[in-house]
Amino acid sequence: MNILVINCGSSSLKFQVIDAETEKLLAKGLCERIGMDGASITYENKVENTGKEVNETPMPDHKQAVSLVLNALTNEKTGVLKSLDEIGAVGHRIVHGGEKFTSSAVITDEVVEAIKEVSDLAPLHNPANLIGIDACKALMPGTPMVAVFDTAFHQTMPEKAYMYALPLSYYRDYKVRRYGFHGTSHSYVSKKAAEIVGKPYDSLKTIVCHLGNGASVSAVCCGKCVDTSMGLTPLEGLIMGTRSGDLDPAIIEFIAGKENKTAAEVVSVLNKKSGVFALSDELSSDFRDLEEGYENNHYAKLAIDAFCYRVAKYIGSYTAAMNGVDVIAFTAGIGENSGFVRGKIMEYLGYLGIKINAEENGKRDDVLKISTDDSKVQVYSIATNEELAIARETYALTK
Ligand code: ADP
């Protein structure tokens, strides 16, 4: 059964088609600048590996984007499907499931309503995700669809980990609490880590460091997420590409007063103009540029050093939270590609009995064991695959 995986943003739509039985990727692509000038669709047939095909074409809305995706998939020359009947189900990535969704759900009118209800918790993401659902429903009315939530994996956190020390009415009335994000990735990578070390998932204490443009750490104890660094929104926790991560909340009022800004304007700075981008004196939010500047540019060095220090602090606190750690797994753009950053983080962790295999750490592979055989904690770099995880969930609920 083929699964179409859709990740719909406000002006973009990423897609993949995966054969759920063989887990083979058949096609992938991206629609960009939906509703704007210069919209384009990028499409790759992965069966024949014909390379990327980019077409600039008007896309007034997401329905048109989905229609173009379906045309590309069934195109006589470059398509991977004979007809749309070959799509057994559609899996949608949904950013926020609030407290309602502790696992994936087959999409019904009630599920759509429930996603709408928690949209105030992710005003930039959930409405866009819903547009993707609507567009697919209009063009493939008989095909079952599944919602896979970024927050669901973290719903096993205990109260002491997810509650903020704020008046309880904020939680009772507005559901202000820690939710966490990147759950599909944390779930996929922690399960894969258990498979790799050959131990039952529910017997391991694992810390997953998802280090991409957005970055988060999670503590997975005996098969359950017990803590994670992102909070009500993806702003909390690690220093990220352009997000500040943890800070003293009083800074918001202080800067608002100094610069005559509203709280919303300051929070926008915290989301879009902070992180390693700010610390590097606006050199870049991309770690490739920062690594290049590390030796000669004071602020590039500061950005990387502060980033690694924050990750190491989270690993320390999650080791304490779980009273130990068996496996640490690095994933996502930086975690999978930067031996330099992994090495700098590991420099803090000698106290855990971690010994690094520097030669392996310098390599790039989907699975890399970067600790030595006599290291007390096993450390890996593991490539995440959120689309495959969404396809698996979708298949499990619709086959
Ligand atoms: P997201 O999905 O959050 O946008 P990714 O997981 O794709 O992010 O990660 C993107 C980031 O990964 C880039 O901004 C860059 O900082 C980092 N990255 C990618 N390749 C490399 C590399 N070879 N070396 C160092 N960092 C890299």
XYZ file of C-alpha atoms and ligand atoms in Angstrom:
426
model
C 0.000 0.000 0.000
C 1.356 3.432 -1.001
C 1.133 6.277 1.501
C 1.216 9.935 0.487
C 2.843 11.926 3.298
C 1.987 15.622 3.412
C 3.711 18.280 5.509
C 1.828 21.486 4.862
C 3.138 24.917 5.904
C 1.543 28.331 5.395
C 3.152 28.812 1.964
C 4.824 25.456 1.336
C 3.899 21.807 1.013
C 6.400 18.945 1.285
C 5.357 15.511 0.096
C 6.628 11.951 -0.213
C 5.136 8.720 -1.500
C 6.294 5.662 0.426
C 5.449 2.010 -0.212
C 4.406 1.032 3.308
C 5.148 -2.676 2.885
C 8.717 -2.317 1.599
C 9.247 1.137 3.194
C 10.744 2.247 -0.114
C 10.576 5.937 -1.035
C 8.937 6.238 -4.473
C 8.795 10.004 -4.976
C 9.304 13.227 -3.077
C 9.045 16.938 -3.618
C 8.084 20.373 -2.475
C 5.705 23.181 -3.476
C 7.023 26.616 -2.528
C 5.634 30.152 -2.491
C 2.004 28.967 -2.557
C -0.262 32.013 -2.995
C 2.675 34.223 -4.039
C 4.487 35.213 -7.202
C 7.145 32.790 -8.414
C 5.522 29.620 -7.015
C 7.260 26.384 -7.974
C 6.996 22.631 -7.606
C 10.070 20.431 -7.225
C 9.536 16.744 -7.963
C 11.833 13.727 -7.790
C 11.014 10.262 -9.082
C 13.017 8.048 -6.687
C 12.184 4.782 -8.495
C 14.125 5.724 -11.592
C 16.262 8.355 -9.845
C 15.759 10.836 -12.646
C 16.885 13.766 -10.492
C 15.054 16.905 -9.426
C 12.578 18.509 -11.783
C 11.641 22.124 -10.941
C 8.635 23.824 -12.554
C 7.586 27.400 -11.923
C 3.810 27.475 -12.143
C 1.025 29.570 -10.584
C -0.318 28.137 -7.307
C -3.021 30.435 -5.945
C -3.857 28.080 -3.073
C -3.027 24.757 -1.404
C -5.740 22.930 -3.341
C -3.962 23.833 -6.569
C -0.651 22.750 -5.006
C -2.082 19.324 -4.045
C -3.587 19.038 -7.532
C -0.134 19.690 -9.083
C 1.434 17.109 -6.757
C -1.154 14.497 -7.791
C -0.578 15.327 -11.485
C 3.188 14.954 -11.061
C 2.746 11.604 -9.291
C 0.534 10.240 -12.097
C 2.303 11.957 -15.020
C 2.858 9.501 -17.919
C 6.562 10.236 -18.230
C 7.810 10.994 -14.727
C 5.041 9.703 -12.450
C 5.453 6.751 -10.090
C 1.733 5.884 -9.995
C -0.647 4.782 -12.767
C -3.598 6.411 -11.065
C -4.598 7.996 -7.768
C -6.228 4.685 -6.792
C -2.693 3.506 -6.035
C -2.571 5.857 -3.027
C -4.006 3.802 -0.150
C -3.940 6.573 2.459
C -2.630 10.064 3.182
C -0.612 10.873 6.325
C -0.615 14.497 7.459
C 1.972 15.997 9.779
C 0.080 18.121 12.323
C 2.157 20.342 14.592
C -0.062 20.682 17.668
C -2.417 18.090 19.075
C -2.774 19.740 22.491
C -3.707 17.295 25.258
C -6.401 15.667 23.114
C -4.101 13.599 20.949
C -1.757 11.157 22.648
C -1.307 9.209 19.419
C -2.073 9.463 15.702
C -5.719 9.536 14.613
C -7.735 8.658 11.512
C -9.083 11.987 10.264
C -12.824 12.441 10.756
C -14.915 15.619 11.059
C -14.503 15.375 14.865
C -10.706 15.137 14.547
C -10.653 18.192 12.262
C -12.737 20.094 14.849
C -10.354 19.036 17.632
C -7.317 20.219 15.619
C -9.120 23.546 15.082
C -9.802 23.825 18.810
C -6.089 23.731 19.680
C -5.079 26.069 16.854
C -4.522 28.962 19.273
C -1.556 26.965 20.648
C 0.087 26.887 17.175
C -1.478 29.743 15.207
C 1.139 29.634 12.434
C 1.096 25.884 11.923
C -2.240 24.176 12.662
C -4.337 26.322 10.281
C -1.866 25.538 7.467
C -1.995 21.820 8.342
C -5.809 21.973 8.171
C -5.688 23.588 4.739
C -3.621 20.583 3.573
C -6.270 18.204 4.947
C -9.059 20.146 3.203
C -7.212 20.202 -0.114
C -6.594 16.421 -0.061
C -10.187 15.721 0.993
C -11.489 17.751 -1.949
C -9.286 15.999 -4.512
C -9.256 12.441 -3.092
C -12.577 12.193 -1.242
C -12.571 8.417 -0.747
C -8.978 8.055 0.482
C -8.512 7.612 4.242
C -6.310 10.186 5.975
C -4.382 10.093 9.240
C -3.155 12.954 11.435
C 0.282 12.427 12.995
C 1.052 14.970 15.719
C 4.439 16.504 16.636
C 3.271 16.727 20.238
C 1.777 13.228 20.725
C 4.966 11.360 21.692
C 5.551 13.771 24.589
C 2.102 13.279 26.129
C 3.547 10.580 28.434
C 5.494 13.239 30.397
C 4.594 13.276 34.088
C 2.825 16.308 35.536
C 5.984 17.461 37.359
C 7.740 17.753 33.974
C 4.992 19.430 31.976
C 3.547 21.911 34.487
C 4.947 25.442 34.664
C 5.062 26.990 38.149
C 2.348 29.511 37.244
C -1.157 30.162 38.596
C -3.061 26.930 37.965
C -5.835 28.868 36.229
C -3.465 29.394 33.249
C -3.379 25.644 32.838
C -7.029 25.057 33.648
C -8.366 27.887 31.479
C -5.833 28.134 28.656
C -3.956 24.790 28.739
C -0.625 26.537 29.328
C 1.873 23.677 29.887
C 4.873 22.016 28.268
C 3.882 20.086 25.132
C 7.164 19.548 23.276
C 7.659 19.184 19.528
C 9.642 17.075 17.017
C 7.856 14.117 18.670
C 7.799 12.025 15.493
C 11.577 12.362 15.253
C 12.232 11.700 18.962
C 10.009 8.621 18.779
C 11.598 7.296 15.555
C 15.186 7.866 16.700
C 14.730 6.482 20.244
C 13.142 3.297 18.808
C 15.859 2.990 16.191
C 18.513 3.402 18.927
C 17.016 0.477 20.871
C 17.035 -1.619 17.683
C 20.682 -0.732 17.018
C 21.927 -1.549 20.525
C 19.806 -4.725 20.487
C 17.928 -4.089 23.740
C 14.166 -3.898 24.402
C 12.858 -0.339 23.960
C 11.210 -0.442 27.373
C 14.490 -1.324 29.139
C 16.548 1.685 28.013
C 17.233 5.229 29.179
C 17.838 7.291 26.045
C 18.516 10.975 25.416
C 17.723 12.130 21.881
C 19.287 15.392 20.677
C 17.364 16.580 17.593
C 19.690 19.336 16.403
C 18.422 21.088 13.288
C 17.429 24.651 12.573
C 14.829 24.015 15.273
C 16.392 21.927 18.039
C 15.155 19.955 21.030
C 16.283 17.273 23.465
C 14.127 14.545 24.955
C 14.521 12.016 27.755
C 12.994 8.640 26.918
C 12.858 6.282 29.872
C 11.628 2.683 29.491
C 9.833 3.425 26.218
C 8.168 6.653 27.358
C 9.073 10.296 26.902
C 9.565 11.729 30.416
C 10.815 15.214 29.529
C 11.600 17.429 26.562
C 13.146 20.850 26.106
C 10.522 22.634 23.969
C 7.517 23.967 25.842
C 4.134 25.513 25.129
C 5.738 26.620 21.859
C 8.959 25.603 20.068
C 10.761 28.659 21.510
C 11.886 27.078 24.798
C 14.996 25.020 25.441
C 18.093 24.870 23.286
C 19.666 27.783 21.446
C 18.499 27.334 17.835
C 19.189 28.819 14.395
C 17.221 32.010 15.078
C 15.383 31.155 18.350
C 16.744 32.132 21.750
C 15.669 29.056 23.701
C 15.604 29.430 27.518
C 15.892 32.915 28.989
C 14.743 35.058 31.888
C 11.123 35.940 30.978
C 11.601 39.404 32.533
C 13.822 40.259 29.542
C 10.672 40.595 27.420
C 9.244 43.514 29.404
C 12.699 45.038 29.865
C 13.435 45.171 26.116
C 9.850 46.190 25.281
C 10.336 49.225 27.566
C 13.785 50.121 26.210
C 12.835 49.813 22.529
C 9.191 50.860 22.721
C 8.039 47.489 21.428
C 5.020 45.316 22.247
C 5.481 41.936 23.902
C 4.529 40.324 20.585
C 7.266 42.271 18.792
C 9.892 41.180 21.325
C 8.743 37.539 21.090
C 9.083 37.812 17.325
C 12.726 38.885 17.847
C 13.199 35.880 20.163
C 11.852 33.600 17.416
C 13.344 35.109 14.292
C 16.388 37.222 15.127
C 17.994 35.419 18.063
C 19.780 32.088 18.546
C 23.156 31.399 16.935
C 22.261 33.968 14.274
C 22.288 36.708 16.939
C 25.235 35.357 18.939
C 27.366 35.168 15.789
C 26.750 38.910 15.303
C 24.308 37.992 12.528
C 26.941 36.085 10.548
C 24.599 33.119 9.922
C 22.068 30.713 11.399
C 23.689 27.882 9.420
C 26.250 25.789 11.285
C 28.306 25.252 8.120
C 29.090 28.997 8.060
C 29.669 29.127 11.813
C 32.094 26.193 11.716
C 34.006 27.885 8.924
C 34.346 31.015 11.078
C 35.099 29.165 14.333
C 38.877 29.698 14.383
C 38.990 33.339 13.294
C 35.658 34.913 14.168
C 35.068 35.467 17.892
C 31.278 35.534 17.554
C 31.044 32.439 15.343
C 33.000 30.643 18.078
C 30.763 32.102 20.783
C 27.611 30.935 18.951
C 28.849 27.341 18.610
C 30.295 27.230 22.127
C 27.065 28.556 23.694
C 24.955 26.130 21.603
C 27.043 23.110 22.661
C 27.122 24.225 26.309
C 23.307 24.423 26.377
C 22.938 20.943 24.825
C 25.422 19.525 27.366
C 23.464 21.121 30.236
C 20.239 19.479 28.998
C 21.966 16.095 28.681
C 23.173 16.502 32.280
C 19.741 17.412 33.589
C 17.988 14.583 31.720
C 20.573 12.106 33.008
C 19.605 13.278 36.495
C 15.877 13.099 35.641
C 16.231 9.438 34.590
C 18.871 8.572 37.215
C 21.216 7.496 34.427
C 21.492 7.189 30.676
C 22.292 4.187 28.443
C 22.232 5.770 24.984
C 22.653 9.296 23.612
C 21.515 9.762 20.003
C 22.238 12.798 17.816
C 19.966 13.495 14.870
C 18.707 16.117 12.317
C 20.777 18.500 10.152
C 23.475 19.363 12.713
C 23.284 16.145 14.759
C 23.715 13.964 11.667
C 26.278 16.061 9.801
C 28.506 17.866 12.254
C 31.118 15.726 13.988
C 32.601 19.041 15.107
C 29.501 20.020 17.124
C 28.967 16.457 18.433
C 32.599 16.400 19.563
C 32.299 19.761 21.358
C 29.163 18.570 23.217
C 30.835 15.292 24.181
C 33.785 17.191 25.695
C 31.477 18.042 28.610
C 30.402 14.447 29.227
C 33.548 12.658 30.366
C 32.033 12.485 33.887
C 29.474 10.010 32.527
C 32.272 7.663 31.465
C 31.703 8.527 27.813
C 34.641 7.854 25.509
C 34.483 9.108 21.950
C 35.845 7.366 18.873
C 37.155 10.496 17.125
C 37.664 8.780 13.775
C 34.075 7.505 13.607
C 32.773 10.848 14.860
C 34.391 12.489 11.839
C 32.324 10.381 9.427
C 28.816 10.850 7.997
C 26.412 7.915 7.783
C 22.782 7.092 8.528
C 23.945 5.206 11.623
C 27.312 5.946 13.244
C 28.533 4.599 16.554
C 30.658 7.440 17.858
C 31.506 6.059 21.298
C 34.230 3.444 21.912
C 33.349 -0.137 22.868
C 34.380 0.491 26.492
C 32.380 3.757 26.810
C 29.890 3.601 29.727
C 27.200 5.244 27.596
C 26.694 4.364 23.933
C 26.612 7.407 21.684
C 25.232 7.348 18.145
C 24.426 9.595 15.255
C 21.166 8.312 13.750
C 19.479 9.831 10.692
C 15.907 10.789 11.474
C 13.112 10.026 9.004
C 9.921 11.787 10.040
C 8.169 11.001 6.749
C 8.774 7.258 7.129
C 7.506 7.443 10.713
C 4.341 9.231 9.488
C 3.889 6.602 6.734
C 4.233 3.796 9.309
C 1.631 5.364 11.607
C -0.727 5.976 8.681
C -0.344 2.392 7.438
C -0.901 0.961 10.912
C -4.211 2.819 11.259
C -5.583 2.237 7.755
C -4.332 -1.116 6.394
P 14.967 22.019 10.010
O 14.254 20.757 9.520
O 14.691 22.370 11.440
O 14.856 23.186 9.083
P 17.396 20.489 9.520
O 17.266 19.317 10.424
O 17.250 20.266 8.057
O 16.510 21.692 10.011
O 18.827 21.142 9.795
C 19.263 22.255 9.063
C 20.562 22.751 9.663
O 21.528 21.693 9.695
C 21.215 23.823 8.821
O 20.726 25.099 9.143
C 22.654 23.694 9.221
O 22.866 24.510 10.363
C 22.825 22.260 9.649
N 23.664 21.475 8.728
C 23.319 20.857 7.584
N 24.388 20.249 7.011
C 25.455 20.505 7.819
C 26.848 20.169 7.795
N 27.368 19.432 6.815
N 27.619 20.612 8.799
C 27.106 21.362 9.804
N 25.804 21.700 9.892
C 24.993 21.290 8.923
